[in-house]
PDB file of C-alpha atoms in Angstrom:
ATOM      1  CA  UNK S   1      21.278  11.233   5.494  1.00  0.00           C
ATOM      2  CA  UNK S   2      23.496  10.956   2.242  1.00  0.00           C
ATOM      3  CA  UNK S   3      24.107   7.647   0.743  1.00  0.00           C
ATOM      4  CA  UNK S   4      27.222   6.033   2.564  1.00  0.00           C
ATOM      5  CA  UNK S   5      27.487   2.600   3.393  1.00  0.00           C
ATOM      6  CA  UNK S   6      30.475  -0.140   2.535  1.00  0.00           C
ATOM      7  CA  UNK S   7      27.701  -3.224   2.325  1.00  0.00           C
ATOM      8  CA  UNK S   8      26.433  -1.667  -0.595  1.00  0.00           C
ATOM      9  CA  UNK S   9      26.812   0.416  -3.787  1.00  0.00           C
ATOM     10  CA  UNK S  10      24.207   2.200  -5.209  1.00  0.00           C
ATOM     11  CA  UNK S  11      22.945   1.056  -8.403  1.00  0.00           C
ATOM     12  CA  UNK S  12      20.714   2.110 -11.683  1.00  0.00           C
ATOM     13  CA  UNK S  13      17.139   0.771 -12.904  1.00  0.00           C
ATOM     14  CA  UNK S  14      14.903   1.888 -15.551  1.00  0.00           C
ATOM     15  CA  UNK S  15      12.084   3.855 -14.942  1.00  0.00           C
ATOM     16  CA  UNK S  16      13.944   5.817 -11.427  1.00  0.00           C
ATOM     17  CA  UNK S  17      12.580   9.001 -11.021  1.00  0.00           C
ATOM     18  CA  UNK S  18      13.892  11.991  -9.244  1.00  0.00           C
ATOM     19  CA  UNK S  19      11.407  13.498  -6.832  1.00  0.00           C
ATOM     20  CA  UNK S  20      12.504  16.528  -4.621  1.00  0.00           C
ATOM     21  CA  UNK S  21      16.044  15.381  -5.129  1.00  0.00           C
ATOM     22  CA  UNK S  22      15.081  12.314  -4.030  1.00  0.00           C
ATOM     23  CA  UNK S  23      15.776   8.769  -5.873  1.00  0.00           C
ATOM     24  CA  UNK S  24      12.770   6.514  -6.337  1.00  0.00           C
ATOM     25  CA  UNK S  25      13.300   3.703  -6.134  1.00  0.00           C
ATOM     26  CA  UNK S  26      17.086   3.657  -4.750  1.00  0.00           C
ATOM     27  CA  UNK S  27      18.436   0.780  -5.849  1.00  0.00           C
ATOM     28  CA  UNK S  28      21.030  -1.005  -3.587  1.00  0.00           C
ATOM     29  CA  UNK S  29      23.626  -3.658  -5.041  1.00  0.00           C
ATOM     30  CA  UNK S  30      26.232  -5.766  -3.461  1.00  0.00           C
ATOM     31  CA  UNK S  31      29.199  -3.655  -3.362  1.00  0.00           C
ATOM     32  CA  UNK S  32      31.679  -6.688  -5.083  1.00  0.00           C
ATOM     33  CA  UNK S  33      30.335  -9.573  -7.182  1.00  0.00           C
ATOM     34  CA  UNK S  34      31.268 -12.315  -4.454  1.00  0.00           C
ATOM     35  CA  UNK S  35      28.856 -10.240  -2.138  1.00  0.00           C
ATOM     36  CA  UNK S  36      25.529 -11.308  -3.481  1.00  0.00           C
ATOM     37  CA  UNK S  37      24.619 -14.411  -1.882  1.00  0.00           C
ATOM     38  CA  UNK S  38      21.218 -14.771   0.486  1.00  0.00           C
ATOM     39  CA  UNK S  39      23.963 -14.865   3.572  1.00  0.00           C
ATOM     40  CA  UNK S  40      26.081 -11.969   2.323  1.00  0.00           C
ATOM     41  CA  UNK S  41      22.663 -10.121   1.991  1.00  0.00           C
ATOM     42  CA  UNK S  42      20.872 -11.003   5.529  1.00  0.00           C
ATOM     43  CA  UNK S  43      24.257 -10.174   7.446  1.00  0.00           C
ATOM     44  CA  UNK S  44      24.097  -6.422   5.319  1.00  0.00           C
ATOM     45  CA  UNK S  45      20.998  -5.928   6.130  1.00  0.00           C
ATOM     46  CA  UNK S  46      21.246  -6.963  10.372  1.00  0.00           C
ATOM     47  CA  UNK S  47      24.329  -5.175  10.457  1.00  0.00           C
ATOM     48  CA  UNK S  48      23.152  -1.975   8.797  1.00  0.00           C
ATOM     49  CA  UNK S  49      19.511  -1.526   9.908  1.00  0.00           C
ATOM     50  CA  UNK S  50      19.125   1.808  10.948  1.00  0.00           C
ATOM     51  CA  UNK S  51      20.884   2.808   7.766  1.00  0.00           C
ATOM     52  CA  UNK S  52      18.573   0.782   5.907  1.00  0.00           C
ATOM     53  CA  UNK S  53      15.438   2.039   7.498  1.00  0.00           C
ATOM     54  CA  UNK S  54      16.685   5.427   7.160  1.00  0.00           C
ATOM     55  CA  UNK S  55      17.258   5.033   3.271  1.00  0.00           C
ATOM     56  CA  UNK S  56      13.324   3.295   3.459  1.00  0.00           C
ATOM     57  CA  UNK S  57      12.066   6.488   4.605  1.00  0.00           C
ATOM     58  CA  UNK S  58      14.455   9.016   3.026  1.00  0.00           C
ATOM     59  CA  UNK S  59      13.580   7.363  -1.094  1.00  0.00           C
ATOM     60  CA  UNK S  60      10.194   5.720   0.223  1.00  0.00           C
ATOM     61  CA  UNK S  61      11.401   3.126  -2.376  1.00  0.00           C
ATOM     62  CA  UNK S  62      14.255   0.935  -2.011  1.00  0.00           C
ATOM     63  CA  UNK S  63      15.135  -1.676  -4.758  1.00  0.00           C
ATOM     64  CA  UNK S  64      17.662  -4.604  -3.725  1.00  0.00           C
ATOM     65  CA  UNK S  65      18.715  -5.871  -6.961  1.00  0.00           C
ATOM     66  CA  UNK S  66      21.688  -8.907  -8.073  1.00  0.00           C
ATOM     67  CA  UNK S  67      16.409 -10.775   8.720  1.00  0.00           C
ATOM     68  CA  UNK S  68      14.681  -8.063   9.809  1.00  0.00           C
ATOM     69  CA  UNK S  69      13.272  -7.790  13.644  1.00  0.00           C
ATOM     70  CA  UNK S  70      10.473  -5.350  12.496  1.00  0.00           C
ATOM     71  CA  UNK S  71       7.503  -6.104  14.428  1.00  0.00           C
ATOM     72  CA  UNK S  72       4.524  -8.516  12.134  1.00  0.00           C
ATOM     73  CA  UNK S  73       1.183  -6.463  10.873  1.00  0.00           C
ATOM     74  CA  UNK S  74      -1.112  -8.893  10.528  1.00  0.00           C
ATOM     75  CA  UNK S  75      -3.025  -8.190   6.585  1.00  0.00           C
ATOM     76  CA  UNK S  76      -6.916  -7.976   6.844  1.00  0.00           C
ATOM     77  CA  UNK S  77      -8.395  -7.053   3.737  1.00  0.00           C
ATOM     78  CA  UNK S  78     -10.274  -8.496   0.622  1.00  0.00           C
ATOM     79  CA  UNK S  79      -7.275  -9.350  -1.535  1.00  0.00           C
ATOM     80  CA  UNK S  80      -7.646 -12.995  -2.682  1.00  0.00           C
ATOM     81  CA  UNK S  81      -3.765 -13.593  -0.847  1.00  0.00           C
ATOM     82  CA  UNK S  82      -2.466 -16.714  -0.028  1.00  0.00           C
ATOM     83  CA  UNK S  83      -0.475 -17.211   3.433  1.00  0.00           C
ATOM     84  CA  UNK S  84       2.988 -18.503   2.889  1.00  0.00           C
ATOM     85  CA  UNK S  85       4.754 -18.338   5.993  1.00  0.00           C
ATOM     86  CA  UNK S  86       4.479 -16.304   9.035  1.00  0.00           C
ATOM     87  CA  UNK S  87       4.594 -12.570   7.731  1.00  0.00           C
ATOM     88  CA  UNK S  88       4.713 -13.300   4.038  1.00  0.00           C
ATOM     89  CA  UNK S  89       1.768 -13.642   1.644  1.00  0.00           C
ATOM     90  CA  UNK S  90       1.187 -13.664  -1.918  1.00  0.00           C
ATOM     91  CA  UNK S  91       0.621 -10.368  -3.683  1.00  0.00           C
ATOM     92  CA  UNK S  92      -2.855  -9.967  -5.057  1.00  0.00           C
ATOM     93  CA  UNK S  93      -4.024 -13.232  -6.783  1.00  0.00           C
ATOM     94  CA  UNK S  94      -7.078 -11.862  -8.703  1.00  0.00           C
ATOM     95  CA  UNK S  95      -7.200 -12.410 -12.368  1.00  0.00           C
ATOM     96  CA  UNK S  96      -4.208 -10.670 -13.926  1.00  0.00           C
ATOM     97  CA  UNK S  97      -6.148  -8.953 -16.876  1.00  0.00           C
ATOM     98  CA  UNK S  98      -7.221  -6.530 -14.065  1.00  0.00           C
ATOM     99  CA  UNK S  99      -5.802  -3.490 -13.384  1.00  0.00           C
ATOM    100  CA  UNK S 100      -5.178  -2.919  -8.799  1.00  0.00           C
ATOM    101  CA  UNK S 101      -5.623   0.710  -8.339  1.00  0.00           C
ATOM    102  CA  UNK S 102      -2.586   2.547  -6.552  1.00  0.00           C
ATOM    103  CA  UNK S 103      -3.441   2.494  -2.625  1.00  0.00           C
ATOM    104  CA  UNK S 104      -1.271   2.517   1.207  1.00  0.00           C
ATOM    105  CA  UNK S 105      -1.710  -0.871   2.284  1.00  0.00           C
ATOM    106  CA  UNK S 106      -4.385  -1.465   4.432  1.00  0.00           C
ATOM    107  CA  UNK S 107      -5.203   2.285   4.681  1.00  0.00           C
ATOM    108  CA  UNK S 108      -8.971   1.590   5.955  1.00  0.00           C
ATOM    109  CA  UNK S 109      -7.691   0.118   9.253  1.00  0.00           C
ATOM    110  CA  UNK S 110      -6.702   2.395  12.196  1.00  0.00           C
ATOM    111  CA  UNK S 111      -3.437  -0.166  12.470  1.00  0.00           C
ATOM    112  CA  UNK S 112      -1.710   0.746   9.626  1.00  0.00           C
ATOM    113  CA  UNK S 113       3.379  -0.736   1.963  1.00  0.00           C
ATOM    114  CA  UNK S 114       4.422  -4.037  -7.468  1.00  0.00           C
ATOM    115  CA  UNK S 115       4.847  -1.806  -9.106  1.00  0.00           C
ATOM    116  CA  UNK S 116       3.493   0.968 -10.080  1.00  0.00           C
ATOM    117  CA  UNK S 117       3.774   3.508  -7.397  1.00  0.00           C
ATOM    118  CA  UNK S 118       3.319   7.227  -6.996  1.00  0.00           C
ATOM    119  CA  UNK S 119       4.840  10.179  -4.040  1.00  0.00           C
ATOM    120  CA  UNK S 120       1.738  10.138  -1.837  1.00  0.00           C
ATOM    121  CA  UNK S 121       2.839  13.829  -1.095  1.00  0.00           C
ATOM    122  CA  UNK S 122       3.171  15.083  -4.803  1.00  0.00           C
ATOM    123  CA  UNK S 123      -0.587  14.086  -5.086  1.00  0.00           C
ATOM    124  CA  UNK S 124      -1.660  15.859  -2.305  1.00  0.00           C
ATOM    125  CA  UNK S 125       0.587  18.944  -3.265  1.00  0.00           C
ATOM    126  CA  UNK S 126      -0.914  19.057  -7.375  1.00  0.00           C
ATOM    127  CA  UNK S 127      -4.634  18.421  -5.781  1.00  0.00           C
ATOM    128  CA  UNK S 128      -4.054  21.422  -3.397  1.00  0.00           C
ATOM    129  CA  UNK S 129      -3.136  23.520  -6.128  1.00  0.00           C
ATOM    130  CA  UNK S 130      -5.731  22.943  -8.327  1.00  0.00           C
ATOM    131  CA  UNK S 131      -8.977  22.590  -5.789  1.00  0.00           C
ATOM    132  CA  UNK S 132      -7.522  24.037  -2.428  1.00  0.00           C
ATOM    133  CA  UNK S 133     -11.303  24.354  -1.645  1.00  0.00           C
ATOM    134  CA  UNK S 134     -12.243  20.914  -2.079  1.00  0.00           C
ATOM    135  CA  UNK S 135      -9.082  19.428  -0.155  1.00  0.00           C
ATOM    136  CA  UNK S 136      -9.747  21.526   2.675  1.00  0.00           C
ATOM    137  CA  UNK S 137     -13.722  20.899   2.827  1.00  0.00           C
ATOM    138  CA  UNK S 138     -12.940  17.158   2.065  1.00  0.00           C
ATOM    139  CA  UNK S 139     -10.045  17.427   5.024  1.00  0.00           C
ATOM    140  CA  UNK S 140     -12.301  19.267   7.709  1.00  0.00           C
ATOM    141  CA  UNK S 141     -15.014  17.094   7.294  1.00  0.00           C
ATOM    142  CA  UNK S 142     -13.473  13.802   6.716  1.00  0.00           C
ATOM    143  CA  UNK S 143     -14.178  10.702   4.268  1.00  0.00           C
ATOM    144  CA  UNK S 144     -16.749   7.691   5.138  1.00  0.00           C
ATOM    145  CA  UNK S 145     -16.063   4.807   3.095  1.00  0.00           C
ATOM    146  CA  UNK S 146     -18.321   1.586   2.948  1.00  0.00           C
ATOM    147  CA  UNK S 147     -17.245  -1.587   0.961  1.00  0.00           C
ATOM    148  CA  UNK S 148     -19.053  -5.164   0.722  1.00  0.00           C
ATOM    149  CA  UNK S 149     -17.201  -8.713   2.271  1.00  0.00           C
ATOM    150  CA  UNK S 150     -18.633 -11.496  -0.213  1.00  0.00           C
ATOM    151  CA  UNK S 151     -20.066 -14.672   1.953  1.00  0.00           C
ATOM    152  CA  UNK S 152     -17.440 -17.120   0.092  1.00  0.00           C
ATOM    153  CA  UNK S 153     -14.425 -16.112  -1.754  1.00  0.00           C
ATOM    154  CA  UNK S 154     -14.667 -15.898  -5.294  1.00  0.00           C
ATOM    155  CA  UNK S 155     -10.987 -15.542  -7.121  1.00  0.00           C
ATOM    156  CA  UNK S 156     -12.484 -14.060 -10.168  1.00  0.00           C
ATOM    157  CA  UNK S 157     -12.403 -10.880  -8.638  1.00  0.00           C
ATOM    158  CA  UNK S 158      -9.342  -8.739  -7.307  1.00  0.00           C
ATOM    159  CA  UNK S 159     -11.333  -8.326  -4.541  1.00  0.00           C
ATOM    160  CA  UNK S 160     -12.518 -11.343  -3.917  1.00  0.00           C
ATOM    161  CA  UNK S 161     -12.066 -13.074  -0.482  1.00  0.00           C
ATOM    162  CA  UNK S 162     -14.893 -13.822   1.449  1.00  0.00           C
ATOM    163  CA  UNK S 163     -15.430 -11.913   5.067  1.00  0.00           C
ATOM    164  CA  UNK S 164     -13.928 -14.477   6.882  1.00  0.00           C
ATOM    165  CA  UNK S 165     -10.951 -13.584   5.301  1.00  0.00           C
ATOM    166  CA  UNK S 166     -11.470 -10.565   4.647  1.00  0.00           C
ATOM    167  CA  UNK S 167     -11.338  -9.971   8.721  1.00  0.00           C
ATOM    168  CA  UNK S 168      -8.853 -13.024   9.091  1.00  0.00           C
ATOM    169  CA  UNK S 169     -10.951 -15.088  11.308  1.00  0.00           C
ATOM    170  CA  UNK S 170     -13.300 -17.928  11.168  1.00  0.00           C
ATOM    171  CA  UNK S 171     -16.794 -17.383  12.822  1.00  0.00           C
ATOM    172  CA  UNK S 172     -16.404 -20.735  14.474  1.00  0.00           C
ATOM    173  CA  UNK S 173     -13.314 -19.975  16.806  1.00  0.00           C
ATOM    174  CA  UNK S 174     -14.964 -16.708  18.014  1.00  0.00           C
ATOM    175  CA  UNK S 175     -18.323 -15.643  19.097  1.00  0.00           C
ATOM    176  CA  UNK S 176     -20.428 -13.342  17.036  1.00  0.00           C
ATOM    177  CA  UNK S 177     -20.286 -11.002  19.650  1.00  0.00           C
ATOM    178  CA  UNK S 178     -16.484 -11.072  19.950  1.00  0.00           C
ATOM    179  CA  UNK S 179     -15.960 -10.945  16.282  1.00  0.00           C
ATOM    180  CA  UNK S 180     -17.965  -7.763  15.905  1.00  0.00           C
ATOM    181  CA  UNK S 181     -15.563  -6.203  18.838  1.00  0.00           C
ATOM    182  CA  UNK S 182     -12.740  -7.721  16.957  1.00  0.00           C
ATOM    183  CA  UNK S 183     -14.060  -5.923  13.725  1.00  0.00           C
ATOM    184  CA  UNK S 184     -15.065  -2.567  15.683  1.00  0.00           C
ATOM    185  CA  UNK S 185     -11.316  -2.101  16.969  1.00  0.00           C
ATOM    186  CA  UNK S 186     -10.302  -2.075  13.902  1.00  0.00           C
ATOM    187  CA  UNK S 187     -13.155   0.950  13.211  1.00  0.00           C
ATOM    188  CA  UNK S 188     -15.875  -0.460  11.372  1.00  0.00           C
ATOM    189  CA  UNK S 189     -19.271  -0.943  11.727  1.00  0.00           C
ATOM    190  CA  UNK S 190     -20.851  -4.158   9.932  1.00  0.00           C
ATOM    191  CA  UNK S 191     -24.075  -4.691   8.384  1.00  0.00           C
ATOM    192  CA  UNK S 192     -25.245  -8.582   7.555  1.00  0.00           C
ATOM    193  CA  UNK S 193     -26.742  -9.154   4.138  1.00  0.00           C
ATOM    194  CA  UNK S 194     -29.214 -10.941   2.925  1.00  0.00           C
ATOM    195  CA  UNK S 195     -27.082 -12.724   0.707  1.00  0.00           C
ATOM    196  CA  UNK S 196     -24.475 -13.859   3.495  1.00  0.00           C
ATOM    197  CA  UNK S 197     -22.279 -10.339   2.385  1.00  0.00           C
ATOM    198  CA  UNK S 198     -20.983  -7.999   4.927  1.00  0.00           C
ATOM    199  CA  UNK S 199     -21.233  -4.563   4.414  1.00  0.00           C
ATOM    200  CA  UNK S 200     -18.483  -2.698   6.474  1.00  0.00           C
ATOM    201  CA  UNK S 201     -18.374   1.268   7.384  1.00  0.00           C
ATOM    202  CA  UNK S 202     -15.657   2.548   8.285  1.00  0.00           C
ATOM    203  CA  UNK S 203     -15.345   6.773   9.092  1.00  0.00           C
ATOM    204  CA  UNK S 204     -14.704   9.304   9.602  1.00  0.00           C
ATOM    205  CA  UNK S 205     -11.265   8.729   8.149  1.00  0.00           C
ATOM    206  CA  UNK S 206      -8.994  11.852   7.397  1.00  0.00           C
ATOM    207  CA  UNK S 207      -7.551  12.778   3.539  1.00  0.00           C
ATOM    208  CA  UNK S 208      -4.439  13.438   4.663  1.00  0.00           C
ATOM    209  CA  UNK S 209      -1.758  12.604   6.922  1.00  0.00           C
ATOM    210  CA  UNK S 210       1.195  13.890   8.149  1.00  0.00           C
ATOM    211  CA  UNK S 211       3.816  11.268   9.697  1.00  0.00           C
ATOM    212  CA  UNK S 212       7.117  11.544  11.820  1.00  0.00           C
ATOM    213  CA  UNK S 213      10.364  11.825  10.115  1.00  0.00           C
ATOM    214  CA  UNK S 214       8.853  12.362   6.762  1.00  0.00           C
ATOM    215  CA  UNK S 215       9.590  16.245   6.117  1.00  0.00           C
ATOM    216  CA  UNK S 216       6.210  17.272   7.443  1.00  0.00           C
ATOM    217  CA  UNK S 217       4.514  16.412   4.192  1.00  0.00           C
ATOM    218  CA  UNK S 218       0.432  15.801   3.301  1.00  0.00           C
ATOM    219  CA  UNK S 219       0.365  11.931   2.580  1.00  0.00           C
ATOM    220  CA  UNK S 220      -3.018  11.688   0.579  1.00  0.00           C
ATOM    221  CA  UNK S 221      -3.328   8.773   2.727  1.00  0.00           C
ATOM    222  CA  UNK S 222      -6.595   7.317   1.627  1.00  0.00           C
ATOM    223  CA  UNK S 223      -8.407   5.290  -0.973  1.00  0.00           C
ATOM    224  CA  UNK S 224     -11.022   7.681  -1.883  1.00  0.00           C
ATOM    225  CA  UNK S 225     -10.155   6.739  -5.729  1.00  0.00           C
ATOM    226  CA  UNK S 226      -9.755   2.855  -5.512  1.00  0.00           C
ATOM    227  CA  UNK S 227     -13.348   2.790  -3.757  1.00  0.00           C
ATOM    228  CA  UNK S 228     -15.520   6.295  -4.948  1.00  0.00           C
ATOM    229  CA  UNK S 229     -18.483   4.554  -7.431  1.00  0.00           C
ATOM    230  CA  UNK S 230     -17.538   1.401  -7.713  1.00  0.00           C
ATOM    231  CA  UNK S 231     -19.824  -2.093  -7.908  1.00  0.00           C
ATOM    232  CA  UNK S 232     -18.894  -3.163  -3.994  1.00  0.00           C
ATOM    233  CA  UNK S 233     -17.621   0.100  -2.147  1.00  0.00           C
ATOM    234  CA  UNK S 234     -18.052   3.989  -2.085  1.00  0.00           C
ATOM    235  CA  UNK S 235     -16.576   7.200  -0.771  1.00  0.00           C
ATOM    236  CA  UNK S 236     -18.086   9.529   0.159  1.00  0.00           C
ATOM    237  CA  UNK S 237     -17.664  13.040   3.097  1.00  0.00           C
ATOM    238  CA  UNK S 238     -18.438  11.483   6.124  1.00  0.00           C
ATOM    239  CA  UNK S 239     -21.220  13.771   6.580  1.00  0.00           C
ATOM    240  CA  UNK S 240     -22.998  11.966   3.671  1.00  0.00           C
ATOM    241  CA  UNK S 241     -21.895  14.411   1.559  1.00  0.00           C
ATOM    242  CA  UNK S 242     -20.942  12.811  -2.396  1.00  0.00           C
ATOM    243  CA  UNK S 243     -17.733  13.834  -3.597  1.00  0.00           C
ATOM    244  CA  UNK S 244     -17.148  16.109  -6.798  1.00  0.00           C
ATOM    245  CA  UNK S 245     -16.705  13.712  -9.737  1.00  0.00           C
ATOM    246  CA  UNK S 246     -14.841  15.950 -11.510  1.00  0.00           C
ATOM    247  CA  UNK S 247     -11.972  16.082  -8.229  1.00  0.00           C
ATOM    248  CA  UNK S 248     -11.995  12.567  -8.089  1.00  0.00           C
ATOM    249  CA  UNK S 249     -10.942  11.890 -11.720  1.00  0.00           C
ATOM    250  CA  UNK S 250      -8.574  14.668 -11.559  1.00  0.00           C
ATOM    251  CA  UNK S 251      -6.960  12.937  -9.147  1.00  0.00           C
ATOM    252  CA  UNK S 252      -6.998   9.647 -10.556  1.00  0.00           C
ATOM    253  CA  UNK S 253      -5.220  11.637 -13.454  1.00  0.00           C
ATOM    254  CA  UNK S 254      -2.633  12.796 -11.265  1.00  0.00           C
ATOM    255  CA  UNK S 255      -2.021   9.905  -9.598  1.00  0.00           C
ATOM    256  CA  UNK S 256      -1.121   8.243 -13.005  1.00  0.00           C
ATOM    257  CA  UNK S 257       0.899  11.210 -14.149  1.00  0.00           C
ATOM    258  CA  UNK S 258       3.035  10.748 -11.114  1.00  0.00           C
ATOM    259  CA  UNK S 259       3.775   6.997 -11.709  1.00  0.00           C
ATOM    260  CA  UNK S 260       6.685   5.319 -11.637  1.00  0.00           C
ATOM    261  CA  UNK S 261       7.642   1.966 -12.598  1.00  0.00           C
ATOM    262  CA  UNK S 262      10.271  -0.222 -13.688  1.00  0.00           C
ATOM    263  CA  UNK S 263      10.425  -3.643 -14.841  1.00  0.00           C
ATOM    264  CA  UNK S 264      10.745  -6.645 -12.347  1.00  0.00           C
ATOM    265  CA  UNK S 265      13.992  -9.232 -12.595  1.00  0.00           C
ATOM    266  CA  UNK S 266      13.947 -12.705 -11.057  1.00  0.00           C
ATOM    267  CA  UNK S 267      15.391 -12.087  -7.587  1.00  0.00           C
ATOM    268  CA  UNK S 268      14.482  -8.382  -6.756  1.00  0.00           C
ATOM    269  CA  UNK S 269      13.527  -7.397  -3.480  1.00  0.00           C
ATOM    270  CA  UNK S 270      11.595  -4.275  -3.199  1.00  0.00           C
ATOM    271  CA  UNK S 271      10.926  -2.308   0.151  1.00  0.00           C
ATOM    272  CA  UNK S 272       8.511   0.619   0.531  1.00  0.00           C
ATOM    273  CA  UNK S 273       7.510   2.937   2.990  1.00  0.00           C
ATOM    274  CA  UNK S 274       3.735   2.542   2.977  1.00  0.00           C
ATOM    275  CA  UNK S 275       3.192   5.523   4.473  1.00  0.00           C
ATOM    276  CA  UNK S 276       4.587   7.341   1.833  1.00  0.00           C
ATOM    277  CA  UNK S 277       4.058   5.898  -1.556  1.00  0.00           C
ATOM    278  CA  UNK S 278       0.731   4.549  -3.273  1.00  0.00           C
ATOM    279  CA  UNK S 279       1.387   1.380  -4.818  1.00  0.00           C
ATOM    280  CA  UNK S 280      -0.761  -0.448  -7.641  1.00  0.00           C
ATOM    281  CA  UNK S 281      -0.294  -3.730 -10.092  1.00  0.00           C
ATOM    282  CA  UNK S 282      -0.403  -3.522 -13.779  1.00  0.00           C
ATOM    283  CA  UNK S 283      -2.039  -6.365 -16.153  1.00  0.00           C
ATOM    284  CA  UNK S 284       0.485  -8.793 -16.823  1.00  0.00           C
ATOM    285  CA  UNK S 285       0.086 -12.412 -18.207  1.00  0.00           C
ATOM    286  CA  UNK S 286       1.036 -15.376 -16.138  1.00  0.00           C
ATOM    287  CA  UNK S 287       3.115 -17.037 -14.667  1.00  0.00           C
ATOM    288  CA  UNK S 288       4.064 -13.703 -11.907  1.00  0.00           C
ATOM    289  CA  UNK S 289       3.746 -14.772  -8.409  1.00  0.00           C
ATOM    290  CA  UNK S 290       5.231 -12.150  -6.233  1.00  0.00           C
ATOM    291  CA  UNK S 291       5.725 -12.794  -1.971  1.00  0.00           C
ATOM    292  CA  UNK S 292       4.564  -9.934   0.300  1.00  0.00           C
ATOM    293  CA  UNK S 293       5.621  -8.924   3.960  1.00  0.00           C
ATOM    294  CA  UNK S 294       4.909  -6.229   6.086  1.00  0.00           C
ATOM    295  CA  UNK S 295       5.758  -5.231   8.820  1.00  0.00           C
ATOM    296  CA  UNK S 296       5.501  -1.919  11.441  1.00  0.00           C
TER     297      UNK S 296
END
């Protein structure tokens, strides 16, 4: 679907890049000065949905620069994130001297979208030409990840929320044993530490993934890079098999070749398609507080 629509004009940003003839991000601006105002905007976007969605999945990046009736995914993860209304949370609160490594949000849980962010499918497309082998074995016999829940949360740390919520529950409103079926839904297995931790499993869990609409392209739709070695997870083949260090920092390499970025402006609203662009956060210096929704 070409760019056409009257409730908008496409606009410019620094850092765009142009991936398989497609813009990322596309950046969408009223299409008259008078046209910029939060009603202007809502009545754009309920009146042109489909459109909208369509240029969502068609740039995987869309940039509103100068509501919806998707359905609520409710966030589970260890991000210290603060709730601020319904759907909408903080971004990341950890300390900002720290570097978030480019991931699909929540790409762990079987229920599955700032800047930087990176194709999905370019990565998988570089990593296939360089260790076909590896993808393939890596592919057939899937990835097993395990990361560690802290018993209280600790905002030193980007991933610091305790395993309450982490799993976005409290222990006293549910029974152990139908907090563990909660937890198991969502495909994990849990392991109490001594220390109070929880040690999840989660696996097998594939390397790729191919999704509707999206030209039939290899998402590398996992976290193998963001977890493989680190102080509180791993990654690993789910047969117990380690990983090849040097394919893993190849592909953080590529990953970080394939960037893109741009600076934000008071006021922009970004959308992505999380299941087709990574997405990290560079160090930055206060104050930055930056809202987050998603949504199916």
């Amino acid at each position: 679907m070409e760019f056409s629509s009257k409730a908008f004009k496409e606009g410019k940003c620094q850092g765009q890049k142009v991936v398989h003839g497609e813009i990322m991000p596309l950046v969408l601006q009223p299409p008259e000065p008078n046209k910029g105002d939060l009603e202007s905007l809502l009545f754009a976007l309920k009146e042109n949905k489909d459109w909208f969605e369509q240029m969502i999945i068609n740039n995987s990046a869309v940039l509103l620069r100068e509501i919806f009736g998707w359905e609520d995914i409710h966030y589970v993860g260890p991000a210290p994130r603060t709730h601020v209304y319904k759907r909408v949370w903080t971004a990341n609160e950890g300390p900002l001297s720290e570097f978030i490594y480019y991931h699909h949000e929540m790409v762990l849980i079987k229920e599955c979208g700032e800047i930087p962010f990176v194709p999905s499918f370019r990565v998988t497309e570089r990593m296939l030409e360089e260790f076909p082998e590896a993808v393939e074995e890596i592919e057939e016999k899937g990835l097993k990840y395990t990361f560690t829940a802290l018993s209280k949360n600790d905002t030193s740390s980007v991933r610091g929320r305790g395993w309450e919520d982490t799993f976005g529950t409290c222990i006293k409103k549910l029974s152990l044993s139908s907090f563990v079926m909660m937890v198991n839904a969502l495909g994990m297995d849990l392991e109490w530490q001594p220390n109070g931790a929880v040690q999840a499993t989660l696996g097998p869990r594939s390397l790729t993934k191919v999704f509707d609409g999206r030209k039939g392209r290899r998402m590398l739709f996992n976290t193998v890079v963001g977890m493989h070695g680190k102080e509180h997870s791993s990654a690993m083949m789910a047969d117990g098999t380690k990983l090849l260090e040097h394919v893993v920092k190849r592909c953080e390499e590529i990953i970080e070749e394939e960037s893109i970025q741009f600076k934000w402006e008071k006021g922009d609203v970004l959308f992505f398609d999380n299941m087709a662009l990574l997405h990290g956060r560079r160090p930055s210096l206060p104050p930055r507080r930056v809202p987050v929704a998603t949504t199916k």
